[in-house]
Short mmCIF file of C-alpha atoms in Angstrom, two decimals:
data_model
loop_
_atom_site.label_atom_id
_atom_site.label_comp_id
_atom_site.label_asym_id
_atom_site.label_seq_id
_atom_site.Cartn_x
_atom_site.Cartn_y
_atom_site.Cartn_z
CA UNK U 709 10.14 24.21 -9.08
CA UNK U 710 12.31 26.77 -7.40
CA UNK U 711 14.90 28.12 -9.69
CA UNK U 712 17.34 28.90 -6.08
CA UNK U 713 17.73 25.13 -5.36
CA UNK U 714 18.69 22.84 -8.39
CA UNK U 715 18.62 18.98 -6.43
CA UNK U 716 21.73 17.08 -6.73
CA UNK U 717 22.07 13.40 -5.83
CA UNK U 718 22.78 14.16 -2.60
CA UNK U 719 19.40 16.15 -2.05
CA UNK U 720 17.54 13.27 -3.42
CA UNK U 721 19.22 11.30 -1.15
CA UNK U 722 18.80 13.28 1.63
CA UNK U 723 14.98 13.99 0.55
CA UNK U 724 14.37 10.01 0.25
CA UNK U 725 16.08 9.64 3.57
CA UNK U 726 13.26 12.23 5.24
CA UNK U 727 10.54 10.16 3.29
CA UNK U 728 11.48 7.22 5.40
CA UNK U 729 12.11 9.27 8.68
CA UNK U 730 10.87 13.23 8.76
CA UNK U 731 12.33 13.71 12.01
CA UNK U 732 15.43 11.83 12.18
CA UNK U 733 18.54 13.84 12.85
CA UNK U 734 21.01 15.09 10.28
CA UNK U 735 23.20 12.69 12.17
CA UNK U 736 21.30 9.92 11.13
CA UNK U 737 20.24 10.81 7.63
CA UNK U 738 24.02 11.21 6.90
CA UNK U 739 24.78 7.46 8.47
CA UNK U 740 21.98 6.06 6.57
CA UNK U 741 23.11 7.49 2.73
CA UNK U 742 26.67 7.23 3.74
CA UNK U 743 27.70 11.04 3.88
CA UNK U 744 29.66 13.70 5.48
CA UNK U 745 27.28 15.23 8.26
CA UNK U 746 28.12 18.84 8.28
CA UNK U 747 27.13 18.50 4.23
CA UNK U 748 24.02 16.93 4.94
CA UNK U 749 22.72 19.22 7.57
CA UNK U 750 23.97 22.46 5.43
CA UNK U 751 21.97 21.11 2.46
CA UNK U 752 19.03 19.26 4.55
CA UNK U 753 18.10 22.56 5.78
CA UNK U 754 19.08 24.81 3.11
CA UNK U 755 16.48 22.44 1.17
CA UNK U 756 13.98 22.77 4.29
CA UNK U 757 15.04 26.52 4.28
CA UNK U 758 13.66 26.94 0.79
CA UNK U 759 10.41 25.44 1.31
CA UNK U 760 10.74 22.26 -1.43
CA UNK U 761 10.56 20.48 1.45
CA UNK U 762 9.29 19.89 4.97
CA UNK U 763 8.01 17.62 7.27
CA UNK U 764 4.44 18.10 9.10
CA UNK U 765 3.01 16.19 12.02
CA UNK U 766 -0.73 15.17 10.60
CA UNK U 767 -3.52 13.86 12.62
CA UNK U 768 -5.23 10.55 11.72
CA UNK U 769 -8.84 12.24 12.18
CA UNK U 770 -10.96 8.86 11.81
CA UNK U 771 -9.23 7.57 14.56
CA UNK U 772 -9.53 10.93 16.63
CA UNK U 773 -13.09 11.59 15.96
CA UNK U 774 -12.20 14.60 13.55
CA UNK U 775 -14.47 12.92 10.53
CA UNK U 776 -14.85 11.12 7.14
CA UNK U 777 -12.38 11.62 4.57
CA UNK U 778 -14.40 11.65 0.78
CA UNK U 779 -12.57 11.97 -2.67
CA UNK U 780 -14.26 13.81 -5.19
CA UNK U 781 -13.66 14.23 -8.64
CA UNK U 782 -15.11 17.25 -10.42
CA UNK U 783 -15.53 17.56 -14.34
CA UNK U 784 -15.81 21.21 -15.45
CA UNK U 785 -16.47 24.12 -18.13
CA UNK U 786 -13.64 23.91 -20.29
CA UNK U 787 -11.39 26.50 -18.92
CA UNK U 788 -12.37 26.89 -15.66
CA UNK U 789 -10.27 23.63 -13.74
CA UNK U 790 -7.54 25.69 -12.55
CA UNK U 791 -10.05 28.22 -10.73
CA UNK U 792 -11.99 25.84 -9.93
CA UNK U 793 -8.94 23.87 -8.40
CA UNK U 794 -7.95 27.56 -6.79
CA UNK U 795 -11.65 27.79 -5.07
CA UNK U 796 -11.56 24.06 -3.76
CA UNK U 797 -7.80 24.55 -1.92
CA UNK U 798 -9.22 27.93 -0.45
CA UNK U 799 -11.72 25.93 1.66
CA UNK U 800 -10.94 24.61 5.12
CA UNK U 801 -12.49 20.85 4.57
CA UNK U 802 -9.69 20.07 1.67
CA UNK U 803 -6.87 18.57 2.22
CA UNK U 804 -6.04 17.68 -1.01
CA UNK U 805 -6.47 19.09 -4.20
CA UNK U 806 -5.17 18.48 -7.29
CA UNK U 807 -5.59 19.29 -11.37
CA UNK U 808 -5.57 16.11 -13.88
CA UNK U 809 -5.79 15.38 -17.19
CA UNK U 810 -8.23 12.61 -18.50
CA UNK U 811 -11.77 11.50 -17.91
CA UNK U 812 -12.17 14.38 -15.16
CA UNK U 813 -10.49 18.11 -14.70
CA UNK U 814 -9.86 18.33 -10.70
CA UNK U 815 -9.41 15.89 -7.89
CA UNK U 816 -9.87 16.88 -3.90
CA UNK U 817 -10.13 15.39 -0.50
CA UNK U 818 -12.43 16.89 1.93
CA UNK U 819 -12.81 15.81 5.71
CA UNK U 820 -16.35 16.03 6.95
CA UNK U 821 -17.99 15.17 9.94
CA UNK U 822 -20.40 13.35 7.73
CA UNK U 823 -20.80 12.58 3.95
CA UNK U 824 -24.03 14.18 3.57
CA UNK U 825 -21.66 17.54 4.55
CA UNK U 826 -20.06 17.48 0.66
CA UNK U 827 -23.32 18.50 -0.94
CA UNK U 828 -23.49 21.47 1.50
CA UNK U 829 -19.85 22.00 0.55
CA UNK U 830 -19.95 22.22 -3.06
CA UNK U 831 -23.40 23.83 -3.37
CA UNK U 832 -23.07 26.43 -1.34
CA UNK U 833 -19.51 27.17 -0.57
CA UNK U 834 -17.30 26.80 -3.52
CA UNK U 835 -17.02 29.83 -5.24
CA UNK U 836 -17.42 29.64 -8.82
CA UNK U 837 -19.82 26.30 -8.48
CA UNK U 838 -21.22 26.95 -11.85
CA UNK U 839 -17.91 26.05 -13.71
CA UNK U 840 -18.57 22.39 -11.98
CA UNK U 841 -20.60 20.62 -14.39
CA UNK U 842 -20.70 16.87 -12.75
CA UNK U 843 -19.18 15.82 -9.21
CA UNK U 844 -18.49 11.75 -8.02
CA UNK U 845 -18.07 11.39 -4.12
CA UNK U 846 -16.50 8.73 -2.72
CA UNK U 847 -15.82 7.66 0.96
CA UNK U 848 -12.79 6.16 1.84
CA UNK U 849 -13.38 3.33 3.97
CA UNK U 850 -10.02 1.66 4.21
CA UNK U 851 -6.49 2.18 3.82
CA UNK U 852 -4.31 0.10 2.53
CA UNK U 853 -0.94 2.73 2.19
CA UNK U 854 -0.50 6.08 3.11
CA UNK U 855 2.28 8.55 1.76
CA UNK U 856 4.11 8.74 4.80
CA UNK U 857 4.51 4.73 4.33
CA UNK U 858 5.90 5.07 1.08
CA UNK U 859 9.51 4.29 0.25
CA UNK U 860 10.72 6.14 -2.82
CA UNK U 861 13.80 3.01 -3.85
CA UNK U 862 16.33 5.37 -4.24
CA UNK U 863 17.89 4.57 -0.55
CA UNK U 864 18.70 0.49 0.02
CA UNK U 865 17.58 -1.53 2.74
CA UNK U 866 20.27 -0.82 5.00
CA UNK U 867 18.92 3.12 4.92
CA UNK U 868 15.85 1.56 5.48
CA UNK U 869 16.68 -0.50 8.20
CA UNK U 870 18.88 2.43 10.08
CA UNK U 871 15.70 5.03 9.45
CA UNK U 872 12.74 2.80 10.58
CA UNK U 873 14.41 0.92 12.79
CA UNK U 874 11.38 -0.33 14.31
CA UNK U 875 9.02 0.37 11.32
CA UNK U 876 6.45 3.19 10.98
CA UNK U 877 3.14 1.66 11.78
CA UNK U 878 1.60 0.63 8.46
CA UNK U 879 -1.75 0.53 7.70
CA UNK U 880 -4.83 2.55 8.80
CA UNK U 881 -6.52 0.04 11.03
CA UNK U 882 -10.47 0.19 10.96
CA UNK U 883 -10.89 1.58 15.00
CA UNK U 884 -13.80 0.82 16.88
CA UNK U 885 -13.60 3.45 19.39
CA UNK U 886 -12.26 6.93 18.59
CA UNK U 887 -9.21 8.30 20.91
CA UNK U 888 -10.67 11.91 22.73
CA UNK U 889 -7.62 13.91 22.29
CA UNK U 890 -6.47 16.41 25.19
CA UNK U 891 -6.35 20.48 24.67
CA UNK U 892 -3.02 19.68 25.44
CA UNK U 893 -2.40 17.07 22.99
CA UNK U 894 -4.12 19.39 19.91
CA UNK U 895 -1.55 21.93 20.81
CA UNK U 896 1.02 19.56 20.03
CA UNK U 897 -0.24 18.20 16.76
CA UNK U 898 -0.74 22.28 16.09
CA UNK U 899 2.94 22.67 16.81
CA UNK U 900 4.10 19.65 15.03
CA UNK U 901 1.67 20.56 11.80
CA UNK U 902 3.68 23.30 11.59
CA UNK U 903 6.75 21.84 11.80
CA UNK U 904 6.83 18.63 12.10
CA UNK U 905 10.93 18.26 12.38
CA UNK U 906 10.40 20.23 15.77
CA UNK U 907 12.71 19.23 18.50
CA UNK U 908 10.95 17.89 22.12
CA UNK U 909 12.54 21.00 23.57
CA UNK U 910 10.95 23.65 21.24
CA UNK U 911 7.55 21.57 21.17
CA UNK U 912 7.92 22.36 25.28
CA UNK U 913 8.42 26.00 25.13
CA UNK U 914 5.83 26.01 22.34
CA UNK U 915 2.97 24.33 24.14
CA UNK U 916 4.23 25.03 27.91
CA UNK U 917 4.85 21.77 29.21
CA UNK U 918 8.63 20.17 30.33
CA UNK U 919 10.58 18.66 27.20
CA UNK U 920 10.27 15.28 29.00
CA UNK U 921 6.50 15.36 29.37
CA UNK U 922 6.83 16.61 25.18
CA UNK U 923 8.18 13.73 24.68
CA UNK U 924 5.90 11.71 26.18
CA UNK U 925 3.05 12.70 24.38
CA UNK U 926 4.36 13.00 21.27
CA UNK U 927 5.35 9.46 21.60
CA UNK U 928 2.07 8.52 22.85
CA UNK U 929 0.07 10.10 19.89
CA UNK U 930 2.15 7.78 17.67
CA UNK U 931 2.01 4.92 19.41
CA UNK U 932 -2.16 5.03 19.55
CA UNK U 933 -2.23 5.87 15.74
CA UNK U 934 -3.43 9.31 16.26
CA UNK U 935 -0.17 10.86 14.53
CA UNK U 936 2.13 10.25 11.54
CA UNK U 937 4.70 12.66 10.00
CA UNK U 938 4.49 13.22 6.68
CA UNK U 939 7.33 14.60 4.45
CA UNK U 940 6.39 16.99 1.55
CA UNK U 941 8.00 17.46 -1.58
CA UNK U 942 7.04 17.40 -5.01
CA UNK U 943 8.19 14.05 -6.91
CA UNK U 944 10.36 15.12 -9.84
CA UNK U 945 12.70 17.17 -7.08
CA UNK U 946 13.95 13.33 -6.61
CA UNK U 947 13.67 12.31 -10.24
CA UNK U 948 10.16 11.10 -10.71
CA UNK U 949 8.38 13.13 -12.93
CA UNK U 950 5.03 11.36 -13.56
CA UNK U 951 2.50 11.41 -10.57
CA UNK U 952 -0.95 10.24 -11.51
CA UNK U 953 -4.21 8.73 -9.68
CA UNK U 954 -5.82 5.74 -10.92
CA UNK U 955 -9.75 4.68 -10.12
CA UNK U 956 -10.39 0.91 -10.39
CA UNK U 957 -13.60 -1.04 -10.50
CA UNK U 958 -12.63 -4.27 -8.56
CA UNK U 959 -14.83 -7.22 -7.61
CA UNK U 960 -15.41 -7.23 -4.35
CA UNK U 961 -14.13 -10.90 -3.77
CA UNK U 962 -11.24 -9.66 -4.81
CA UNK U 963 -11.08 -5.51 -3.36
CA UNK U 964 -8.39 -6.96 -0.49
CA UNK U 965 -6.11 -8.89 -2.20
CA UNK U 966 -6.03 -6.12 -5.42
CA UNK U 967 -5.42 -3.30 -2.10
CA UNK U 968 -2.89 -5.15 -0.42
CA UNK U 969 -1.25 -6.00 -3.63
CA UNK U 970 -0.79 -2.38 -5.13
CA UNK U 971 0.29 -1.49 -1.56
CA UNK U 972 2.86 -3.19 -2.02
CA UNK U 973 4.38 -1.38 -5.53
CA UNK U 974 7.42 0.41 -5.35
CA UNK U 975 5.58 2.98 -7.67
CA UNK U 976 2.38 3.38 -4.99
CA UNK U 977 2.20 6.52 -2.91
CA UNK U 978 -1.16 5.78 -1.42
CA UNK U 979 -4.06 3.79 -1.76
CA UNK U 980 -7.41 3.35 -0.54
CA UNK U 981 -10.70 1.58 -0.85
CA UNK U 982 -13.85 3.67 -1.16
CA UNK U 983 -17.42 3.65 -2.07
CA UNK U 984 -19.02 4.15 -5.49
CA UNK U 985 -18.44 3.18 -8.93
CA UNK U 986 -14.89 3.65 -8.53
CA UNK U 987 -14.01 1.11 -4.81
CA UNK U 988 -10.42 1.36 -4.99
CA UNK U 989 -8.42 5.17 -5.21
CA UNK U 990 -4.34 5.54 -6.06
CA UNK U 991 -1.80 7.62 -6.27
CA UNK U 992 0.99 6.70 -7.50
CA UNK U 993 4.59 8.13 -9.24
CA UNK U 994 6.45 7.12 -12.37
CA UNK U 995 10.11 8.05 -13.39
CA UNK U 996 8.74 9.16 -17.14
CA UNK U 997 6.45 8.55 -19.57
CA UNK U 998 7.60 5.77 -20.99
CA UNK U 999 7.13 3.66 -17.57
CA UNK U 1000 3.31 3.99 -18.25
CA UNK U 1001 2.91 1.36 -20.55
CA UNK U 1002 4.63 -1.47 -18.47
CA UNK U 1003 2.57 -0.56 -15.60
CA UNK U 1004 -0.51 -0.23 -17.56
CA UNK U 1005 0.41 -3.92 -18.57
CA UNK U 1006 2.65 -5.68 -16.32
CA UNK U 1007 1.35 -4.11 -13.35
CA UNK U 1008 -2.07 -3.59 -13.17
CA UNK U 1009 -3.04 -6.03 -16.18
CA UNK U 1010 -1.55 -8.87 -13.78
CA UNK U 1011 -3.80 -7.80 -10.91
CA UNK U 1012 -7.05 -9.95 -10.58
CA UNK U 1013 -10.98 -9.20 -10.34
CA UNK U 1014 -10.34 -5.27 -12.26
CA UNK U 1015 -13.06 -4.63 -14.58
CA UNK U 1016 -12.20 -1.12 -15.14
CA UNK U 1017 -8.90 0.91 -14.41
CA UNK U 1018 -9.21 4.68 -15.26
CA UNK U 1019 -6.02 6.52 -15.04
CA UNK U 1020 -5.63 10.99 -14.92
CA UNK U 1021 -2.24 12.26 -14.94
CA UNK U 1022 -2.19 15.27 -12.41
CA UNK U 1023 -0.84 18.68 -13.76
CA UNK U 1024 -0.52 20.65 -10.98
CA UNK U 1025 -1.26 19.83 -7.28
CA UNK U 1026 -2.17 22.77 -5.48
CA UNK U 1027 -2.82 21.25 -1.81
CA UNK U 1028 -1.21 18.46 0.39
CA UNK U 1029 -1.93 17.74 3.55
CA UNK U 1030 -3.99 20.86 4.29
CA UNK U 1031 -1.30 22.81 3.34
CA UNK U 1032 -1.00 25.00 0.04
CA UNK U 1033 1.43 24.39 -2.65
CA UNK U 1034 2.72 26.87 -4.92
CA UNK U 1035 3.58 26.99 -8.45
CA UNK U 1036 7.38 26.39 -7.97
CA UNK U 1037 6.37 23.43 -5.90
CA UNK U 1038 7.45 25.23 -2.66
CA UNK U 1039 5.04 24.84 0.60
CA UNK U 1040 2.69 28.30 1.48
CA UNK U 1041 4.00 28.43 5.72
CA UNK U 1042 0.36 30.29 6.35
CA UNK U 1043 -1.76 27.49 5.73
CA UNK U 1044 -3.23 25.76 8.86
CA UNK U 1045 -5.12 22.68 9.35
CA UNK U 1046 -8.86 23.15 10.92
CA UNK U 1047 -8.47 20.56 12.74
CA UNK U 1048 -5.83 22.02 15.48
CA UNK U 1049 -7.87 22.59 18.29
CA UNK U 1050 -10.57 21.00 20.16
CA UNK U 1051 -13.07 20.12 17.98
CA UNK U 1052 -17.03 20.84 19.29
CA UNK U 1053 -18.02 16.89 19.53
CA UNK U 1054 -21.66 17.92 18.42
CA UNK U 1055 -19.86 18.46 15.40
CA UNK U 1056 -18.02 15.97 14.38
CA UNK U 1057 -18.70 12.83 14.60
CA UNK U 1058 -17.46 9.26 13.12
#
């Protein structure tokens, strides 16, 4: 973590505040945890300034036609997980990637126009594919949270209420017909991907269009599911120093109620159900190491139809949200997500 920026209790506020609400003004992140404005703004953006955190506009690409999201895990040479973790964030089709410790070395997302696309991908163009020595593929086929639905407790409901006034739209609904996204509109999301706390007005002189018709669209691409706003930061910068990602084997009788369930834990950052030995993915954050047990037990040992629940502790996560993270935990600005412009329908498909 940055050595410039030491977080006080007012940046955690203030970062817990954006988790709720990237884009809400200073104005309103000061109402909500009860603070002097001018303070808020100087350290909101002194904190955005820095790069330990920022907000970034991200495309849902199942419902836009942009692919298939698959999580892999990869086991390798001992040794070789960090540049093998390097290699995998280097590649366009990752969004996430992510070192662990436990039954596997390195974690990533890729989006793919189609799953048969992932043996392509790590065959032939991951550098340093001979330090992989096993690979598990799973497709995501429902979500039940996503990290921009995640509230991190540290802000009460009243924050909560004044921040998402009329709620974030929760859940990733299964769509049966993909939305065909304008030139216009990808210019947008482009805009917004960079900077995703972008006001209407510099979104306008950004893409060319009036601030009104910005706003329109912007509003639009939320309100059809095709955009969320994610706020990245690395967890102990608010206290919680444990992130990990835990594989379940559930019964399938019981795969919706175990989902919806887990969705619902304070501690749960995302989860989804996939295909393949493992048919439920989390990720999820823990104030410390002694909080493991109790969830290991109280939590998941309460939750019905698990036959197997396989936790790795992640290291170091270099790659959120297509964008690169570095060592201190601060965001790379020169990372861009592929899927910014048109895409050629031939392909990608759903």
């Amino acid at each position: 973590m940055s050595e410039t920026v030491k977080p006080s209790e007012l940046d955690r506020n203030v970062v817990a505040a954006l988790q709720l609400n990237g884009r809400a003004p200073w104005k309103q992140v000061a109402r909500a945890i009860e603070a002097n404005e001018s303070t808020v703004a100087r350290r909101g953006q002194q904190l955005v300034d820095s790069r330990l955190v920022g907000v970034t506009g991200v495309l849902d690409h199942l419902r836009c036609g942009l692919g298939i999201s698959l999580m892999v895990r990869l086991r390798c040479r001992p040794g070789t997980a960090s540049s093998v973790a390097r290699a995998l964030a280097d590649l366009s089709v990752t969004r996430f990637v992510t070192v662990v410790t436990g039954s596997i070395d390195v974690v990533a997302e890729f989006v793919v126009a189609d799953h048969r696309d992932i043996t392509r991908v790590l065959a032939e163009e991951l550098p340093g594919r001979d330090d992989v020595v096993e690979t598990e593929s799973m497709v995501v086929v429902r979500k039940f949270s996503a990290f921009e639905e995640w509230d991190t407790g540290l802000l009460g409901p009243r924050a909560s209420a004044l921040l998402r006034p009329e709620g974030i739209p929760s859940g990733h609904r299964e769509w049966q017909e993909t939305e065909q996204l304008t030139e216009q509109e990808f210019a947008i999301a482009a805009t917004l991907a960079a900077d995703g706390r972008a006001t209407y007005a510099q979104i306008a002189a950004e893409v060319g269009v009036s601030e009104s018709t910005a706003a329109r669209r912007v509003e639009s691409l939320v309100r059809r599911g095709c955009l969320r706003f994610r706020t990245l930061f690395e967890a102990p910068l608010i206290g919680l120093d444990v992130e990990f990602m835990q594989w379940f084997t559930v019964e399938p009788s019981e795969l919706e109620n175990v989902g919806v369930r887990l969705a619902a834990e304070p501690s749960t950052r995302y989860v989804s159900a996939t295909t393949g030995r493992f048919n439920l993915c989390l990720h999820g954050v823990l104030a410390g190491y002694g909080d493991l047990y109790h969830y290991m037990t109280a939590v998941i040992g309460a939750l019905p139809g698990v036959r197997t629940a396989d936790m790795t502790l992640q290291a170091r996560t270099l790659k959120r949200a297509w964008i690169h993270i570095n060592p201190d935990g601060t965001r790379d600005p020169d990372t861009r997500n592929p899927h910014l412009t048109r895409p050629d329908p031939r392909e990608h498909t759903t």
